[in-house]
Short mmCIF file of C-alpha atoms in Angstrom, two decimals:
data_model
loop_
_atom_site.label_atom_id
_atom_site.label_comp_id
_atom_site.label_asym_id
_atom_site.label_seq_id
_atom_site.Cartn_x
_atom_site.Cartn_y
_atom_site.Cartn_z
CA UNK R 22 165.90 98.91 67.19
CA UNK R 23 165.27 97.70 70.64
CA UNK R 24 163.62 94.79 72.13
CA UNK R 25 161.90 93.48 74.79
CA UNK R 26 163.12 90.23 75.37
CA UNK R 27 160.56 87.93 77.65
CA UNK R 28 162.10 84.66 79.79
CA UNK R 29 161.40 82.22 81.45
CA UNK R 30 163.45 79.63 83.55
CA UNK R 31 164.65 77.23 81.21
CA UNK R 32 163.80 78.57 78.15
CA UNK R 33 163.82 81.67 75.93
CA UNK R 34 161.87 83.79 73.97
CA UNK R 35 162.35 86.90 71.71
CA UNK R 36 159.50 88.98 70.94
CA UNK R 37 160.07 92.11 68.52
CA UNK R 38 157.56 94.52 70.10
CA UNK R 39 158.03 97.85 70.17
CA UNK R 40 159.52 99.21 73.60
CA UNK R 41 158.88 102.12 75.47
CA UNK R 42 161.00 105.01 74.52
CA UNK R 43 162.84 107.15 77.22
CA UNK R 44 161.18 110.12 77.48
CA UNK R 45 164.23 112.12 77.50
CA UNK R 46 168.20 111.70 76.89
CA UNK R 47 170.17 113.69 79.13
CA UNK R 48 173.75 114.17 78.43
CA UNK R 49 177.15 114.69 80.61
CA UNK R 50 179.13 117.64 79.87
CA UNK R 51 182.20 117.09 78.30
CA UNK R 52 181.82 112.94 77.85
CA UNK R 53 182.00 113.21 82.16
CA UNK R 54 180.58 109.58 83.04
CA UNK R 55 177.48 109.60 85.45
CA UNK R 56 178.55 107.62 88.61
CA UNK R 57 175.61 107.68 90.90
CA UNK R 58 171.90 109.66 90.86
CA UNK R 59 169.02 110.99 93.55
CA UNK R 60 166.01 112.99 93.05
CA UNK R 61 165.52 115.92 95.08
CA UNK R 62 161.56 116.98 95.01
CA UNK R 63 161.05 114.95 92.26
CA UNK R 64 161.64 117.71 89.54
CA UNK R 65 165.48 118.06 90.60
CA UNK R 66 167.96 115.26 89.11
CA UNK R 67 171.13 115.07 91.01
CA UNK R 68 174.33 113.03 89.14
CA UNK R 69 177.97 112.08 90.90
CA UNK R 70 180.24 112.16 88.08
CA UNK R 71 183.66 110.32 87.63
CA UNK R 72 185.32 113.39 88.09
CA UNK R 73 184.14 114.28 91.42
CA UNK R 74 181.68 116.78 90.33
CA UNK R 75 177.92 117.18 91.06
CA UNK R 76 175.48 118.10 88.40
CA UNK R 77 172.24 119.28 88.74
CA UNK R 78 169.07 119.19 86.35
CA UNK R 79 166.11 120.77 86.85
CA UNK R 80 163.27 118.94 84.90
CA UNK R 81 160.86 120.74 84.04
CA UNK R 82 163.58 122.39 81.26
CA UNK R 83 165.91 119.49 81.50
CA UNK R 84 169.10 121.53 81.70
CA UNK R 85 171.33 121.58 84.09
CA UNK R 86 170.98 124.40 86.45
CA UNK R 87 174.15 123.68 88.46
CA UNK R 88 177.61 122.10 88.41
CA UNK R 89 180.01 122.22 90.88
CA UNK R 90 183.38 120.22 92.13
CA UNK R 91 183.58 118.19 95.89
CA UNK R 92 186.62 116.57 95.10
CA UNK R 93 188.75 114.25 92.43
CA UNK R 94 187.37 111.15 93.42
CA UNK R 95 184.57 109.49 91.81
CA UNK R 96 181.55 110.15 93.59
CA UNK R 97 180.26 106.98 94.85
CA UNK R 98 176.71 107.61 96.24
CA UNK R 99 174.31 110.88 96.49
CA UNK R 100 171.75 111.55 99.18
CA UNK R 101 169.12 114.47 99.29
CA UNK R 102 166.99 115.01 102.18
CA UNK R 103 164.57 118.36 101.80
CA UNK R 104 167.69 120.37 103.03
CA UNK R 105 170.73 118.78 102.96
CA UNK R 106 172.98 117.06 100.54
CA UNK R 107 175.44 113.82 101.24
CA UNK R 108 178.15 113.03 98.49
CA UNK R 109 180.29 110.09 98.83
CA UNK R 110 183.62 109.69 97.19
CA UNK R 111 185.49 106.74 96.31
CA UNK R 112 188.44 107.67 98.78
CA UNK R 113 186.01 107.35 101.77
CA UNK R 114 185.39 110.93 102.30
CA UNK R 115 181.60 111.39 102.98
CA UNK R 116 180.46 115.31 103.30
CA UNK R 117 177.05 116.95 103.90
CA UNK R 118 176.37 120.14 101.66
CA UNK R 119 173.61 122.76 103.41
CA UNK R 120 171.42 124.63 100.16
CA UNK R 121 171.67 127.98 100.71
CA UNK R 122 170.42 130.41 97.67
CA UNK R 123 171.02 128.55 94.47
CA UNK R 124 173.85 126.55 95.43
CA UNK R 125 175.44 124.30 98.33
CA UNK R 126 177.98 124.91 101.35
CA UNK R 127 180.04 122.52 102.33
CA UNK R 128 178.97 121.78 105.97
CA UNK R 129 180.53 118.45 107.71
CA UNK R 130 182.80 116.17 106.19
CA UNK R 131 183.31 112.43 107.63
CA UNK R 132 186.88 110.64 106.70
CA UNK R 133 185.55 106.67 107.10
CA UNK R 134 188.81 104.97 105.94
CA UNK R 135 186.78 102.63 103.74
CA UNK R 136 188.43 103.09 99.75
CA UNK R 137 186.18 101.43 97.14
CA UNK R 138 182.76 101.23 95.70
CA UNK R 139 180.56 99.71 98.74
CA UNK R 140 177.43 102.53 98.46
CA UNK R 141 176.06 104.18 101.59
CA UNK R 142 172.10 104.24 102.20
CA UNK R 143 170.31 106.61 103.69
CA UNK R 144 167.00 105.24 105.78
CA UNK R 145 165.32 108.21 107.98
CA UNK R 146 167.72 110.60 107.76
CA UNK R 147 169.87 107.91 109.11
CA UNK R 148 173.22 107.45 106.91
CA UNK R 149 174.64 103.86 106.70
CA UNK R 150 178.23 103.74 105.44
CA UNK R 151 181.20 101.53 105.18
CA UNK R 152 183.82 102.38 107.43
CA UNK R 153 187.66 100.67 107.29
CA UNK R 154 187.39 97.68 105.72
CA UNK R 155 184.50 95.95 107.80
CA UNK R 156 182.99 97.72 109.71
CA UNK R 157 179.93 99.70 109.33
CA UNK R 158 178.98 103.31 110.42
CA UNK R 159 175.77 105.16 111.23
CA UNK R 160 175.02 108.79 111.22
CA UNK R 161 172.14 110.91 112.45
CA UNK R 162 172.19 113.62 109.68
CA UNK R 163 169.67 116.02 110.65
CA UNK R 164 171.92 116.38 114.22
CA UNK R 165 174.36 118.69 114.12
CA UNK R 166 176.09 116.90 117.30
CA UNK R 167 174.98 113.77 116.49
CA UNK R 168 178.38 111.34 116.95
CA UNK R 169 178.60 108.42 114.69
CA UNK R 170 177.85 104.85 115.92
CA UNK R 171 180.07 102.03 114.26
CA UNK R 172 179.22 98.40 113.94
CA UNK R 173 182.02 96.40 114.00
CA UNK R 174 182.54 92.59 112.97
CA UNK R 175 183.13 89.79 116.09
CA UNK R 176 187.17 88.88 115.32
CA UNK R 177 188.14 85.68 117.08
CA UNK R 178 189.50 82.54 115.45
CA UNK R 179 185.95 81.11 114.97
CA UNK R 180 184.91 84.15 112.70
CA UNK R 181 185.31 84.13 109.23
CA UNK R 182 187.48 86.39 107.08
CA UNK R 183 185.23 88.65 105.17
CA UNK R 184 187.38 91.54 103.65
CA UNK R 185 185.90 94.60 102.46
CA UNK R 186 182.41 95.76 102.50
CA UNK R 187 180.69 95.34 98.85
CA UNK R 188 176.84 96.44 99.48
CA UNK R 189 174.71 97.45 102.16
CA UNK R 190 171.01 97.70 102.40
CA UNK R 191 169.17 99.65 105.80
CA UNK R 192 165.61 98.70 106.43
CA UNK R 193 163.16 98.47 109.27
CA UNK R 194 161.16 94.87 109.64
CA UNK R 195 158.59 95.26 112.76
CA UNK R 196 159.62 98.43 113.72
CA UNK R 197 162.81 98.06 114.51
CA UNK R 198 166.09 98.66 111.97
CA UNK R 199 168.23 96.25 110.62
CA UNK R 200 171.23 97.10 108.43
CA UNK R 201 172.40 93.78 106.06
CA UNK R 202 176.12 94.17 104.86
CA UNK R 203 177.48 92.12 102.21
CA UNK R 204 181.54 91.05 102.02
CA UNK R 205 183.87 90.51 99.46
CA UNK R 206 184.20 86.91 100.93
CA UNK R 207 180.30 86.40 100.06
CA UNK R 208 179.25 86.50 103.75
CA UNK R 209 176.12 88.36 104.52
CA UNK R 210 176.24 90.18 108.12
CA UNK R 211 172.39 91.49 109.24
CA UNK R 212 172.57 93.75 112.47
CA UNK R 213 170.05 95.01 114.67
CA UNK R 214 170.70 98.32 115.05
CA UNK R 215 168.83 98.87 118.65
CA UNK R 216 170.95 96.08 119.85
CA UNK R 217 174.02 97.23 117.92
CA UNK R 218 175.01 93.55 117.42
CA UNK R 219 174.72 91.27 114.76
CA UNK R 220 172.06 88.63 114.71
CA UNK R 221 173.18 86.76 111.59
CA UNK R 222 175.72 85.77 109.28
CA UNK R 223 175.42 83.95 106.03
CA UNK R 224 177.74 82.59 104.10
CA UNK R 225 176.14 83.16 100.12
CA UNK R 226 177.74 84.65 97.12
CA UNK R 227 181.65 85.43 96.64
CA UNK R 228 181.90 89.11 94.34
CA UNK R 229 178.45 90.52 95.33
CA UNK R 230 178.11 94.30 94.20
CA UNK R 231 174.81 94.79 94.66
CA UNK R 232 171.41 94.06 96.87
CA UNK R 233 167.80 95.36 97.87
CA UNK R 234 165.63 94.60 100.11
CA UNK R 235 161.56 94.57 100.86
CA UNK R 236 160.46 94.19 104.14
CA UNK R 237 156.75 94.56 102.88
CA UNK R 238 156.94 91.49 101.20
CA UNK R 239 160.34 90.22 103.41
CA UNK R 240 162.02 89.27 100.22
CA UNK R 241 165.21 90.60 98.87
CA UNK R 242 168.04 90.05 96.22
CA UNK R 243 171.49 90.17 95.22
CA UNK R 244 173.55 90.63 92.44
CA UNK R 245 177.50 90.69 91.63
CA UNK R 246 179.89 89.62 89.19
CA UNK R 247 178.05 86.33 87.87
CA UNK R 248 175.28 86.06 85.63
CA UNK R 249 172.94 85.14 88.35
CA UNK R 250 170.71 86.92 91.45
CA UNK R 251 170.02 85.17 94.82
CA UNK R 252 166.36 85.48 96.13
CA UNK R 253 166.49 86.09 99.74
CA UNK R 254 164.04 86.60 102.89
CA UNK R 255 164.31 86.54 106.80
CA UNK R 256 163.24 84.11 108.82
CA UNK R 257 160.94 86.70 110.94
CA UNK R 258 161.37 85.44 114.72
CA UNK R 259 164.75 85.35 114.29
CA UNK R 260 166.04 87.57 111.27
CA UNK R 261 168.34 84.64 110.16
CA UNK R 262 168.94 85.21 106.30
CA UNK R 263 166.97 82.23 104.02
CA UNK R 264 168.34 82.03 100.35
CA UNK R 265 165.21 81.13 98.08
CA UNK R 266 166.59 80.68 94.75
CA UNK R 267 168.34 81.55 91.82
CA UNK R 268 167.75 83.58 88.91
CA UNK R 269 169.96 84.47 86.09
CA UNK R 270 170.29 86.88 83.83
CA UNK R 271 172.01 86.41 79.73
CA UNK R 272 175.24 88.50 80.60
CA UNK R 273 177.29 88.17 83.77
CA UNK R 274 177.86 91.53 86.03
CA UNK R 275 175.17 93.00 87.99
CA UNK R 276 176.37 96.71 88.82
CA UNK R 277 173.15 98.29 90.44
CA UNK R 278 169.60 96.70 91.96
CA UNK R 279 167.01 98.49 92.49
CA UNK R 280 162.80 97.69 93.67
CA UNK R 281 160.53 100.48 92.47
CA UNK R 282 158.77 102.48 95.47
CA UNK R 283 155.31 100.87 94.58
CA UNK R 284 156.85 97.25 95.00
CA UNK R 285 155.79 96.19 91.33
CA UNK R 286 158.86 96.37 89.50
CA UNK R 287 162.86 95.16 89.76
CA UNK R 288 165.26 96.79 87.96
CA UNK R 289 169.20 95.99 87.73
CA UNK R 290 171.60 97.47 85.85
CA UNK R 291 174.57 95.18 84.07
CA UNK R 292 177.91 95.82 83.11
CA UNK R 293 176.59 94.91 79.60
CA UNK R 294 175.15 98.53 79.55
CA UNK R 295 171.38 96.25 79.86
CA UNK R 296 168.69 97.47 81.90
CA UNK R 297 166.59 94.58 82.89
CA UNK R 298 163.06 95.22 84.20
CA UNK R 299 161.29 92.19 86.29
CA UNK R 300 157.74 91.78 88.20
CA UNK R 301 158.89 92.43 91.60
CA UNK R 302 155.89 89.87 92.80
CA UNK R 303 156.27 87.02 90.40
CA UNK R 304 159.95 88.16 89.61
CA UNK R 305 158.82 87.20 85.76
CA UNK R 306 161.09 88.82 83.20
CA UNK R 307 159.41 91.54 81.29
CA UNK R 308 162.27 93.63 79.67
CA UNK R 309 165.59 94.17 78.42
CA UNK R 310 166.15 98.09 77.48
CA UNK R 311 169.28 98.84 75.64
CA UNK R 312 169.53 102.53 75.24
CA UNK R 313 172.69 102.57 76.55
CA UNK R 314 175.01 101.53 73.83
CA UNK R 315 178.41 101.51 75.25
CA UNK R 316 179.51 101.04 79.09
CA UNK R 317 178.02 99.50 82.28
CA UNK R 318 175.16 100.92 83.90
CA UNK R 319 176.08 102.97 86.92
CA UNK R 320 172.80 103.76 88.77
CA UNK R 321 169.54 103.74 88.80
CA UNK R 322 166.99 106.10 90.67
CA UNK R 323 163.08 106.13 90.95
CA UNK R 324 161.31 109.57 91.91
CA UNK R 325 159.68 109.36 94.86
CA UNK R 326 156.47 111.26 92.67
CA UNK R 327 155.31 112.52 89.43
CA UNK R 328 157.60 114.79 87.79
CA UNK R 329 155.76 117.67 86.58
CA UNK R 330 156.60 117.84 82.98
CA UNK R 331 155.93 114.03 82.27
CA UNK R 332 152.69 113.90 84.57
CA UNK R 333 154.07 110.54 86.11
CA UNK R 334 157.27 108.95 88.40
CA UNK R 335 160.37 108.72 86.08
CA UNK R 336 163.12 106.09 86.51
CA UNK R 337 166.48 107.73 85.71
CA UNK R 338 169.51 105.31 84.62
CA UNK R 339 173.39 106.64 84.56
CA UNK R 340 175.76 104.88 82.14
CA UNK R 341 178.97 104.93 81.26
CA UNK R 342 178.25 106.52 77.50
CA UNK R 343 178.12 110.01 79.53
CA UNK R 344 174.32 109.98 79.39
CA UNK R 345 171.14 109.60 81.88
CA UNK R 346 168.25 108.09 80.43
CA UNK R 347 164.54 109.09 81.70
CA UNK R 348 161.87 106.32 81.43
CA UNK R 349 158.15 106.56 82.21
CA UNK R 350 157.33 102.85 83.34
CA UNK R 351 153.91 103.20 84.84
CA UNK R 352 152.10 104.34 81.96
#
């Protein structure tokens, strides 16, 4: 049986209540773990597998429709605007697929030099990526001649050593975009992208893997290898990064973070296999869902709509037991 487990700061309490159900189980061919996720029109479940392959589901039959190889790397990231799909694999290799019938076409490919898990965002058909080891890149998708632009870190003695990127988050605060990297030495880089400099660094958390970011609300957090999550905002005349806070969580490893479209909820994903579900204004703990049994969570992705068949949005989680769970959270 699963619970919902309720917290708060500096004490604990269990409640056996019965949880919401996913709404339905999907699972990997051939025990291939589920890497990363994206919707695509909201009745279209995309999954980066392990394995390098893509799989496709389409909802309103939940079977997959689609399966097809981009590489042997692990694919680290998926992106779907209405036309055009971006994989990223773990060897740095980035490549936009054009639909064309039923399938895809391979169509550009970009070799960044970055190997690891740092995920790329995609903000406005802009594509943020990690490129080397710390610097960061920036790609008009929908332009065919579009070049990319790279950010690159000041290096003089003064400047501390960061190492490789870990997480990135792309946002727009008073109409203007900002891109906030985060480094395996726990420093916290925010550029202004109109600029092309960066207007802040922070030194925070050492092992962050994962971060989001409001701008509605100018709050954000972050999440790595530790049991806890930094609270975050910007100081708004000068976008200098303010931590606000701790919070922490039963089991160290935060994998994936993720703030629901309508700003109410927080999700993260643990390497416990956990999905923990917080108010995104009071950040009060609501739930612990344990469908996943075995494995970290990989990813997590909201629908940007209802999905036909279930009437509402639908949260879809990737684990490492080969399966994607479907949750309906708002009803």
């Amino acid at each position: 049986m699963r619970y919902f487990i309720f917290q708060q700061i500096g004490w604990k309490v269990n409640m056996a209540v019965l949880p919401p159900d996913p709404v339905y189980v999907l699972r990997c061919p051939d025990k291939v773990g589920p890497n990363s996720l994206c919707f695509h029109q909201n009745d279209r479940l995309l999954a980066g597998t392990l394995k390098g392959n893509v799989l496709l589901w389409d909802l309103q039959t939940n079977r997959s429709s689609l399966r097809f190889s981009v590489g042997s790397q692990p694919i680290i990231t998926l992106h779907h605007t209405h036309d055009l799909l971006i994989s990223q694999e773990k060897d740095g290799t980035i490549t936009l697929w054009s639909m064309e019938n039923a399938g895809y076409t391979r169509h550009r490919t970009i070799n960044t030099g970055h190997i690891g898990f740092c995920r790329s965002v995609l903000l406005d058909n802009l594509l943020f990526y990690p490129v080397g080891e710390d610097s960061v890149g920036i790609l008009h998708v929908n332009d065919p001649n579009s070049f990319s632009q790279t950010l690159v870190p000041t290096k003089d003695s003064q400047s501390p050593k960061l190492g490789m990127v870990a997480c990135l988050k792309a946002f727009k605060f008073a109409a203007k975009y900002y891109v906030l990297a985060g480094y395996e030495s726990g420093h916290f880089i925010t550029w202004d992208i109109d600029l092309g400099k960066a207007v802040d660094v922070h030194a925070m958390r050492e092992n962050s893997m994962a971060l989001d970011y409001d701008p509605c609300t100018n709050r954000g957090i972050i999440g790595g290898s530790s049991e806890n999550l930094t609270v975050f905002s910007y100081q708004p005349e000068t976008m200098k990064l303010q931590p606000c806070g701790d919070m922490s969580v039963k089991n160290p490893g935060i994998n994936c973070i993720r703030i629901r479209p309508d700003l109410k909820i927080l999700s993260t994903g643990g390497l416990d296999g956990r999905i923990r579900m917080f108010s995104w204004k009071s950040l009060r703990p609501l739930a612990v869902l344990t469908e996943h049994k075995t494995g970290a969570i990989m990813d997590i992705s909201y629908s940007t709509d209802k999905v036909t068949i279930w009437k509402s949005p639908i949260m879809a989680v990737a684990g490492m037991d080969s399966l994607i769970s479907l949750w309906d959270l708002y009803n």
